[in-house]
Amino acid sequence: TLLAAVATKSCSAFVMKPGNVVTASSNAAPLAMGFLDGILGGGGAKEASASHILLTGKDASQRCEKLKMDIYKKAIGRGDPSMGVSADALVAAFGQQARSKSTCPSKKENGSLGTFGPGEMVPEFDQVVFKQQVGVIHGPVETQFGSHLILVTDRE
């Protein structure tokens, strides 16, 4: 389960490189399994690192939507939104909100779940972490535990 994974995973450093910028108008395609991975048995990513914010209770999904916007606003600061947001600023803003808002014990680690492999988290979580774009906030993602915002920070 997700909470069991949180309790057993150690915190790892974020791997997004300083100076990377995520833009809302970016035409970058989501990361996906390479053509030869299927042929050679690679099967896609073997591990990923991610942080999350878990909200529970009534209207958790709506609160996640608002929180996501607040995180992006904080990360952009007084900068020009059309220029995107730096990875460092996004990770910092996400971590700050995780510490204050998340109901998961990982909030003590800025929401970091460390590094984990496919199948170690609930399927809804894996679907995002191993198939969606790195460096952007995904969600709300609904699981048996509540509503999550997920920031995938690395995938190999």
Short mmCIF file of N, CA and C in Angstrom, two decimals:
data_model
loop_
_atom_site.label_atom_id
_atom_site.label_comp_id
_atom_site.label_asym_id
_atom_site.label_seq_id
_atom_site.Cartn_x
_atom_site.Cartn_y
_atom_site.Cartn_z
N THR A 1 0.83 -1.19 0.00
CA THR A 1 0.00 0.00 0.00
C THR A 1 0.87 1.24 0.00
N LEU A 2 0.26 2.34 -0.33
CA LEU A 2 1.00 3.59 -0.40
C LEU A 2 1.61 3.96 0.93
N LEU A 3 0.84 3.90 2.01
CA LEU A 3 1.37 4.29 3.30
C LEU A 3 2.46 3.36 3.78
N ALA A 4 2.35 2.08 3.47
CA ALA A 4 3.41 1.15 3.83
C ALA A 4 4.68 1.49 3.07
N ALA A 5 4.52 1.88 1.83
CA ALA A 5 5.69 2.27 1.04
C ALA A 5 6.34 3.52 1.61
N VAL A 6 5.54 4.45 2.07
CA VAL A 6 6.08 5.68 2.67
C VAL A 6 6.91 5.33 3.90
N ALA A 7 6.40 4.42 4.71
CA ALA A 7 7.09 4.07 5.95
C ALA A 7 8.40 3.34 5.70
N THR A 8 8.51 2.63 4.55
CA THR A 8 9.71 1.85 4.32
C THR A 8 10.71 2.50 3.39
N LYS A 9 10.35 3.56 2.71
CA LYS A 9 11.25 4.22 1.77
C LYS A 9 12.00 5.36 2.43
N SER A 10 13.28 5.44 2.13
CA SER A 10 14.07 6.55 2.66
C SER A 10 13.97 7.73 1.70
N CYS A 11 14.23 8.89 2.20
CA CYS A 11 14.18 10.10 1.40
C CYS A 11 15.41 10.14 0.50
N SER A 12 15.22 10.44 -0.77
CA SER A 12 16.36 10.57 -1.66
C SER A 12 16.39 11.98 -2.22
N ALA A 13 17.53 12.39 -2.69
CA ALA A 13 17.68 13.73 -3.25
C ALA A 13 16.88 13.82 -4.55
N PHE A 14 16.34 14.99 -4.84
CA PHE A 14 15.66 15.21 -6.10
C PHE A 14 16.70 15.26 -7.20
N VAL A 15 16.36 14.75 -8.35
CA VAL A 15 17.32 14.65 -9.42
C VAL A 15 17.08 15.66 -10.53
N MET A 16 15.98 16.40 -10.46
CA MET A 16 15.76 17.41 -11.48
C MET A 16 16.93 18.38 -11.41
N LYS A 17 17.49 18.71 -12.57
CA LYS A 17 18.68 19.53 -12.61
C LYS A 17 18.35 21.00 -12.39
N PRO A 18 19.20 21.72 -11.62
CA PRO A 18 18.98 23.15 -11.42
C PRO A 18 18.95 23.86 -12.76
N GLY A 19 18.07 24.84 -12.86
CA GLY A 19 17.98 25.62 -14.09
C GLY A 19 16.97 25.07 -15.08
N ASN A 20 16.49 23.84 -14.88
CA ASN A 20 15.44 23.32 -15.76
C ASN A 20 14.20 24.17 -15.57
N VAL A 21 13.46 24.36 -16.64
CA VAL A 21 12.27 25.18 -16.58
C VAL A 21 11.11 24.40 -17.17
N VAL A 22 9.99 24.42 -16.49
CA VAL A 22 8.77 23.80 -16.99
C VAL A 22 7.86 24.93 -17.43
N THR A 23 7.39 24.85 -18.67
CA THR A 23 6.50 25.90 -19.16
C THR A 23 5.14 25.33 -19.47
N ALA A 24 4.12 26.14 -19.24
CA ALA A 24 2.76 25.70 -19.52
C ALA A 24 2.55 25.55 -21.02
N SER A 25 3.29 26.32 -21.83
CA SER A 25 3.09 26.28 -23.28
C SER A 25 4.07 25.32 -23.96
N SER A 26 4.81 24.55 -23.19
CA SER A 26 5.79 23.63 -23.75
C SER A 26 5.11 22.58 -24.62
N ASN A 27 5.74 22.26 -25.74
CA ASN A 27 5.21 21.23 -26.63
C ASN A 27 5.86 19.88 -26.36
N ALA A 28 6.58 19.76 -25.27
CA ALA A 28 7.27 18.51 -24.98
C ALA A 28 6.27 17.39 -24.75
N ALA A 29 6.56 16.25 -25.35
CA ALA A 29 5.70 15.09 -25.18
C ALA A 29 6.01 14.42 -23.85
N PRO A 30 5.02 13.77 -23.25
CA PRO A 30 5.29 13.04 -22.01
C PRO A 30 6.32 11.95 -22.27
N LEU A 31 7.08 11.62 -21.25
CA LEU A 31 8.04 10.54 -21.37
C LEU A 31 7.29 9.24 -21.59
N ALA A 32 7.83 8.40 -22.41
CA ALA A 32 7.17 7.13 -22.69
C ALA A 32 8.22 6.06 -22.90
N MET A 33 7.78 4.81 -22.93
CA MET A 33 8.69 3.70 -23.15
C MET A 33 9.30 3.85 -24.55
N GLY A 34 10.60 3.62 -24.66
CA GLY A 34 11.28 3.68 -25.95
C GLY A 34 10.90 2.50 -26.82
N PHE A 35 11.06 2.66 -28.14
CA PHE A 35 10.70 1.63 -29.10
C PHE A 35 11.43 0.31 -28.81
N LEU A 36 12.72 0.36 -28.55
CA LEU A 36 13.50 -0.86 -28.33
C LEU A 36 13.25 -1.49 -26.97
N ASP A 37 12.69 -0.73 -26.01
CA ASP A 37 12.44 -1.29 -24.69
C ASP A 37 11.52 -2.51 -24.78
N GLY A 38 10.46 -2.41 -25.56
CA GLY A 38 9.53 -3.52 -25.69
C GLY A 38 10.15 -4.72 -26.38
N ILE A 39 10.98 -4.47 -27.38
CA ILE A 39 11.61 -5.54 -28.13
C ILE A 39 12.68 -6.24 -27.30
N LEU A 40 13.47 -5.45 -26.57
CA LEU A 40 14.58 -6.00 -25.81
C LEU A 40 14.21 -6.36 -24.38
N GLY A 41 12.95 -6.22 -24.03
CA GLY A 41 12.50 -6.63 -22.70
C GLY A 41 12.72 -5.58 -21.64
N GLY A 42 13.01 -4.35 -22.04
CA GLY A 42 13.24 -3.28 -21.07
C GLY A 42 12.00 -2.94 -20.28
N GLY A 43 10.84 -2.94 -20.94
CA GLY A 43 9.58 -2.75 -20.26
C GLY A 43 9.36 -1.38 -19.64
N GLY A 44 10.15 -0.38 -19.98
CA GLY A 44 9.92 0.96 -19.44
C GLY A 44 10.76 1.22 -18.20
N ALA A 45 10.34 2.24 -17.47
CA ALA A 45 11.10 2.69 -16.30
C ALA A 45 11.16 1.61 -15.22
N LYS A 46 12.32 1.51 -14.61
CA LYS A 46 12.53 0.53 -13.53
C LYS A 46 12.34 1.15 -12.16
N GLU A 47 12.55 2.47 -12.07
CA GLU A 47 12.33 3.15 -10.79
C GLU A 47 12.06 4.62 -11.04
N ALA A 48 11.44 5.22 -10.06
CA ALA A 48 11.11 6.64 -10.13
C ALA A 48 11.22 7.25 -8.74
N SER A 49 11.35 8.55 -8.72
CA SER A 49 11.31 9.31 -7.47
C SER A 49 10.18 10.30 -7.59
N ALA A 50 9.43 10.47 -6.51
CA ALA A 50 8.29 11.38 -6.54
C ALA A 50 8.00 11.92 -5.16
N SER A 51 7.32 13.04 -5.13
CA SER A 51 6.78 13.62 -3.91
C SER A 51 5.28 13.73 -4.08
N HIS A 52 4.58 13.76 -2.96
CA HIS A 52 3.12 13.91 -3.08
C HIS A 52 2.58 14.68 -1.89
N ILE A 53 1.37 15.16 -2.11
CA ILE A 53 0.57 15.79 -1.06
C ILE A 53 -0.73 15.01 -1.03
N LEU A 54 -1.10 14.51 0.14
CA LEU A 54 -2.34 13.76 0.31
C LEU A 54 -3.32 14.60 1.10
N LEU A 55 -4.51 14.77 0.53
CA LEU A 55 -5.61 15.44 1.23
C LEU A 55 -6.75 14.45 1.36
N THR A 56 -7.42 14.48 2.50
CA THR A 56 -8.54 13.57 2.74
C THR A 56 -9.76 14.39 3.14
N GLY A 57 -10.89 13.71 3.14
CA GLY A 57 -12.12 14.35 3.60
C GLY A 57 -12.93 14.94 2.47
N LYS A 58 -14.00 15.58 2.90
CA LYS A 58 -14.93 16.19 1.96
C LYS A 58 -14.21 17.24 1.13
N ASP A 59 -14.49 17.32 -0.12
CA ASP A 59 -13.95 18.27 -1.10
C ASP A 59 -12.43 18.23 -1.23
N ALA A 60 -11.81 17.08 -0.93
CA ALA A 60 -10.34 16.96 -1.03
C ALA A 60 -9.85 17.22 -2.46
N SER A 61 -10.60 16.74 -3.43
CA SER A 61 -10.21 16.93 -4.83
C SER A 61 -10.20 18.42 -5.21
N GLN A 62 -11.22 19.14 -4.79
CA GLN A 62 -11.27 20.58 -5.08
C GLN A 62 -10.16 21.33 -4.35
N ARG A 63 -9.86 20.91 -3.14
CA ARG A 63 -8.76 21.55 -2.40
C ARG A 63 -7.42 21.27 -3.07
N CYS A 64 -7.27 20.07 -3.64
CA CYS A 64 -6.05 19.74 -4.39
C CYS A 64 -5.89 20.67 -5.60
N GLU A 65 -6.98 20.90 -6.32
CA GLU A 65 -6.93 21.79 -7.50
C GLU A 65 -6.46 23.18 -7.09
N LYS A 66 -7.03 23.71 -6.03
CA LYS A 66 -6.64 25.04 -5.55
C LYS A 66 -5.19 25.05 -5.08
N LEU A 67 -4.80 24.02 -4.37
CA LEU A 67 -3.44 23.92 -3.85
C LEU A 67 -2.42 23.85 -5.00
N LYS A 68 -2.76 23.12 -6.06
CA LYS A 68 -1.87 23.04 -7.21
C LYS A 68 -1.63 24.42 -7.81
N MET A 69 -2.69 25.19 -7.96
CA MET A 69 -2.55 26.55 -8.49
C MET A 69 -1.72 27.42 -7.55
N ASP A 70 -1.94 27.29 -6.25
CA ASP A 70 -1.17 28.05 -5.27
C ASP A 70 0.32 27.71 -5.34
N ILE A 71 0.64 26.44 -5.53
CA ILE A 71 2.03 26.01 -5.62
C ILE A 71 2.69 26.64 -6.86
N TYR A 72 2.01 26.57 -7.99
CA TYR A 72 2.58 27.16 -9.21
C TYR A 72 2.75 28.68 -9.05
N LYS A 73 1.76 29.34 -8.45
CA LYS A 73 1.88 30.79 -8.24
C LYS A 73 3.08 31.12 -7.37
N LYS A 74 3.26 30.37 -6.30
CA LYS A 74 4.39 30.57 -5.39
C LYS A 74 5.71 30.32 -6.12
N ALA A 75 5.77 29.27 -6.92
CA ALA A 75 7.00 28.92 -7.64
C ALA A 75 7.36 29.97 -8.68
N ILE A 76 6.36 30.53 -9.34
CA ILE A 76 6.61 31.55 -10.36
C ILE A 76 6.99 32.87 -9.70
N GLY A 77 6.38 33.14 -8.53
CA GLY A 77 6.68 34.38 -7.81
C GLY A 77 6.33 35.60 -8.64
N ARG A 78 7.24 36.53 -8.71
CA ARG A 78 7.01 37.76 -9.49
C ARG A 78 7.48 37.61 -10.93
N GLY A 79 7.90 36.41 -11.28
CA GLY A 79 8.38 36.17 -12.64
C GLY A 79 7.25 36.17 -13.65
N ASP A 80 7.64 36.08 -14.90
CA ASP A 80 6.70 36.06 -16.02
C ASP A 80 6.20 34.63 -16.21
N PRO A 81 4.90 34.37 -16.01
CA PRO A 81 4.37 33.02 -16.14
C PRO A 81 4.62 32.40 -17.52
N SER A 82 4.71 33.21 -18.55
CA SER A 82 4.96 32.67 -19.89
C SER A 82 6.37 32.11 -20.03
N MET A 83 7.25 32.44 -19.08
CA MET A 83 8.61 31.93 -19.11
C MET A 83 8.73 30.61 -18.35
N GLY A 84 7.65 30.14 -17.76
CA GLY A 84 7.66 28.87 -17.04
C GLY A 84 8.13 29.04 -15.61
N VAL A 85 8.45 27.92 -15.01
CA VAL A 85 8.87 27.90 -13.61
C VAL A 85 10.12 27.04 -13.50
N SER A 86 11.06 27.46 -12.68
CA SER A 86 12.27 26.66 -12.52
C SER A 86 11.96 25.41 -11.69
N ALA A 87 12.67 24.34 -11.98
CA ALA A 87 12.48 23.09 -11.25
C ALA A 87 12.74 23.28 -9.76
N ASP A 88 13.80 24.03 -9.43
CA ASP A 88 14.13 24.26 -8.01
C ASP A 88 13.01 24.99 -7.29
N ALA A 89 12.44 26.01 -7.92
CA ALA A 89 11.36 26.78 -7.31
C ALA A 89 10.11 25.92 -7.14
N LEU A 90 9.83 25.07 -8.13
CA LEU A 90 8.65 24.21 -8.06
C LEU A 90 8.80 23.18 -6.94
N VAL A 91 9.97 22.56 -6.84
CA VAL A 91 10.21 21.57 -5.78
C VAL A 91 10.11 22.23 -4.41
N ALA A 92 10.67 23.43 -4.27
CA ALA A 92 10.63 24.14 -2.99
C ALA A 92 9.19 24.50 -2.60
N ALA A 93 8.43 25.04 -3.55
CA ALA A 93 7.04 25.43 -3.27
C ALA A 93 6.20 24.19 -2.95
N PHE A 94 6.42 23.10 -3.68
CA PHE A 94 5.68 21.87 -3.43
C PHE A 94 6.00 21.34 -2.04
N GLY A 95 7.27 21.30 -1.69
CA GLY A 95 7.68 20.81 -0.37
C GLY A 95 7.11 21.62 0.77
N GLN A 96 7.08 22.93 0.58
CA GLN A 96 6.52 23.80 1.62
C GLN A 96 5.05 23.50 1.86
N GLN A 97 4.30 23.32 0.78
CA GLN A 97 2.87 23.01 0.92
C GLN A 97 2.66 21.59 1.46
N ALA A 98 3.52 20.66 1.08
CA ALA A 98 3.42 19.30 1.61
C ALA A 98 3.57 19.31 3.13
N ARG A 99 4.56 20.06 3.61
CA ARG A 99 4.79 20.14 5.06
C ARG A 99 3.58 20.68 5.80
N SER A 100 2.91 21.65 5.22
CA SER A 100 1.81 22.30 5.94
C SER A 100 0.43 21.70 5.68
N LYS A 101 0.23 21.04 4.53
CA LYS A 101 -1.12 20.61 4.17
C LYS A 101 -1.33 19.10 4.10
N SER A 102 -0.30 18.33 3.81
CA SER A 102 -0.48 16.90 3.56
C SER A 102 -0.85 16.16 4.85
N THR A 103 -1.67 15.12 4.69
CA THR A 103 -2.04 14.28 5.83
C THR A 103 -1.18 13.01 5.88
N CYS A 104 -0.23 12.88 4.97
CA CYS A 104 0.65 11.71 4.92
C CYS A 104 1.90 11.94 5.77
N PRO A 105 2.42 10.90 6.42
CA PRO A 105 3.66 11.05 7.19
C PRO A 105 4.84 11.56 6.36
N SER A 106 4.78 11.40 5.03
CA SER A 106 5.87 11.88 4.18
C SER A 106 6.00 13.40 4.21
N LYS A 107 5.03 14.07 4.81
CA LYS A 107 5.11 15.54 4.89
C LYS A 107 6.36 15.98 5.66
N LYS A 108 6.85 15.13 6.54
CA LYS A 108 8.07 15.45 7.29
C LYS A 108 9.28 15.52 6.36
N GLU A 109 9.18 14.89 5.20
CA GLU A 109 10.24 14.87 4.19
C GLU A 109 9.86 15.72 2.98
N ASN A 110 9.07 16.77 3.20
CA ASN A 110 8.59 17.64 2.11
C ASN A 110 7.73 16.88 1.10
N GLY A 111 7.12 15.80 1.54
CA GLY A 111 6.27 15.00 0.67
C GLY A 111 7.03 13.94 -0.12
N SER A 112 8.34 13.86 0.05
CA SER A 112 9.15 12.92 -0.73
C SER A 112 8.83 11.47 -0.34
N LEU A 113 8.62 10.66 -1.37
CA LEU A 113 8.41 9.23 -1.18
C LEU A 113 9.68 8.46 -1.52
N GLY A 114 10.73 9.16 -1.88
CA GLY A 114 11.98 8.52 -2.23
C GLY A 114 11.90 7.86 -3.59
N THR A 115 12.70 6.82 -3.78
CA THR A 115 12.77 6.09 -5.04
C THR A 115 12.10 4.74 -4.86
N PHE A 116 11.30 4.34 -5.85
CA PHE A 116 10.55 3.09 -5.77
C PHE A 116 10.34 2.53 -7.16
N GLY A 117 9.98 1.27 -7.22
CA GLY A 117 9.75 0.60 -8.49
C GLY A 117 8.27 0.42 -8.79
N PRO A 118 7.97 0.01 -10.02
CA PRO A 118 6.57 -0.26 -10.39
C PRO A 118 5.97 -1.32 -9.47
N GLY A 119 4.72 -1.12 -9.07
CA GLY A 119 4.02 -2.06 -8.23
C GLY A 119 4.20 -1.85 -6.74
N GLU A 120 5.06 -0.93 -6.34
CA GLU A 120 5.25 -0.67 -4.91
C GLU A 120 4.22 0.32 -4.36
N MET A 121 3.53 1.01 -5.24
CA MET A 121 2.48 1.96 -4.85
C MET A 121 1.16 1.46 -5.42
N VAL A 122 0.08 2.09 -5.00
CA VAL A 122 -1.22 1.71 -5.54
C VAL A 122 -1.25 1.98 -7.04
N PRO A 123 -2.07 1.23 -7.80
CA PRO A 123 -2.07 1.34 -9.27
C PRO A 123 -2.30 2.77 -9.79
N GLU A 124 -3.20 3.51 -9.17
CA GLU A 124 -3.48 4.88 -9.63
C GLU A 124 -2.24 5.76 -9.53
N PHE A 125 -1.45 5.53 -8.51
CA PHE A 125 -0.22 6.29 -8.28
C PHE A 125 0.83 5.89 -9.32
N ASP A 126 1.01 4.57 -9.50
CA ASP A 126 1.96 4.08 -10.50
C ASP A 126 1.65 4.61 -11.89
N GLN A 127 0.38 4.66 -12.22
CA GLN A 127 -0.06 5.13 -13.53
C GLN A 127 0.51 6.51 -13.82
N VAL A 128 0.52 7.38 -12.84
CA VAL A 128 1.05 8.73 -13.00
C VAL A 128 2.57 8.73 -12.96
N VAL A 129 3.14 8.11 -11.95
CA VAL A 129 4.58 8.18 -11.72
C VAL A 129 5.38 7.55 -12.86
N PHE A 130 4.87 6.47 -13.45
CA PHE A 130 5.65 5.77 -14.47
C PHE A 130 5.21 6.07 -15.91
N LYS A 131 4.16 6.87 -16.08
CA LYS A 131 3.69 7.13 -17.44
C LYS A 131 3.50 8.61 -17.78
N GLN A 132 3.47 9.47 -16.79
CA GLN A 132 3.23 10.88 -17.06
C GLN A 132 4.52 11.69 -17.00
N GLN A 133 4.43 12.93 -17.41
CA GLN A 133 5.58 13.81 -17.54
C GLN A 133 6.28 14.08 -16.20
N VAL A 134 7.60 14.10 -16.24
CA VAL A 134 8.43 14.43 -15.09
C VAL A 134 8.50 15.95 -14.95
N GLY A 135 8.46 16.45 -13.70
CA GLY A 135 8.69 17.87 -13.46
C GLY A 135 7.46 18.75 -13.48
N VAL A 136 6.29 18.16 -13.53
CA VAL A 136 5.04 18.92 -13.42
C VAL A 136 4.18 18.30 -12.33
N ILE A 137 3.26 19.08 -11.80
CA ILE A 137 2.36 18.57 -10.75
C ILE A 137 1.16 17.90 -11.41
N HIS A 138 0.92 16.66 -11.06
CA HIS A 138 -0.22 15.89 -11.58
C HIS A 138 -1.27 15.76 -10.48
N GLY A 139 -2.50 15.76 -10.90
CA GLY A 139 -3.58 15.53 -9.95
C GLY A 139 -4.63 16.61 -10.00
N PRO A 140 -5.64 16.37 -9.19
CA PRO A 140 -5.73 15.35 -8.16
C PRO A 140 -5.86 13.94 -8.73
N VAL A 141 -5.18 13.03 -8.05
CA VAL A 141 -5.23 11.60 -8.36
C VAL A 141 -5.95 10.94 -7.18
N GLU A 142 -7.05 10.29 -7.49
CA GLU A 142 -7.88 9.69 -6.45
C GLU A 142 -7.43 8.25 -6.17
N THR A 143 -7.20 7.92 -4.90
CA THR A 143 -6.89 6.56 -4.48
C THR A 143 -7.74 6.23 -3.25
N GLN A 144 -7.59 5.03 -2.74
CA GLN A 144 -8.30 4.63 -1.53
C GLN A 144 -7.90 5.47 -0.33
N PHE A 145 -6.75 6.17 -0.41
CA PHE A 145 -6.26 6.97 0.70
C PHE A 145 -6.76 8.40 0.68
N GLY A 146 -7.20 8.87 -0.49
CA GLY A 146 -7.66 10.24 -0.63
C GLY A 146 -7.23 10.82 -1.96
N SER A 147 -7.09 12.15 -2.00
CA SER A 147 -6.71 12.87 -3.22
C SER A 147 -5.26 13.29 -3.12
N HIS A 148 -4.51 13.03 -4.18
CA HIS A 148 -3.07 13.31 -4.18
C HIS A 148 -2.72 14.34 -5.25
N LEU A 149 -1.73 15.16 -4.94
CA LEU A 149 -0.99 15.89 -5.94
C LEU A 149 0.36 15.18 -6.00
N ILE A 150 0.83 14.91 -7.21
CA ILE A 150 2.07 14.15 -7.37
C ILE A 150 3.05 14.94 -8.23
N LEU A 151 4.26 15.05 -7.74
CA LEU A 151 5.35 15.68 -8.49
C LEU A 151 6.40 14.60 -8.73
N VAL A 152 6.50 14.14 -9.98
CA VAL A 152 7.50 13.14 -10.35
C VAL A 152 8.82 13.90 -10.53
N THR A 153 9.84 13.53 -9.78
CA THR A 153 11.10 14.26 -9.82
C THR A 153 12.20 13.54 -10.59
N ASP A 154 12.05 12.25 -10.82
CA ASP A 154 13.05 11.51 -11.62
C ASP A 154 12.46 10.18 -12.02
N ARG A 155 12.93 9.68 -13.17
CA ARG A 155 12.49 8.35 -13.61
C ARG A 155 13.60 7.75 -14.47
N GLU A 156 13.94 6.51 -14.18
CA GLU A 156 14.98 5.81 -14.96
C GLU A 156 14.48 4.47 -15.41
#
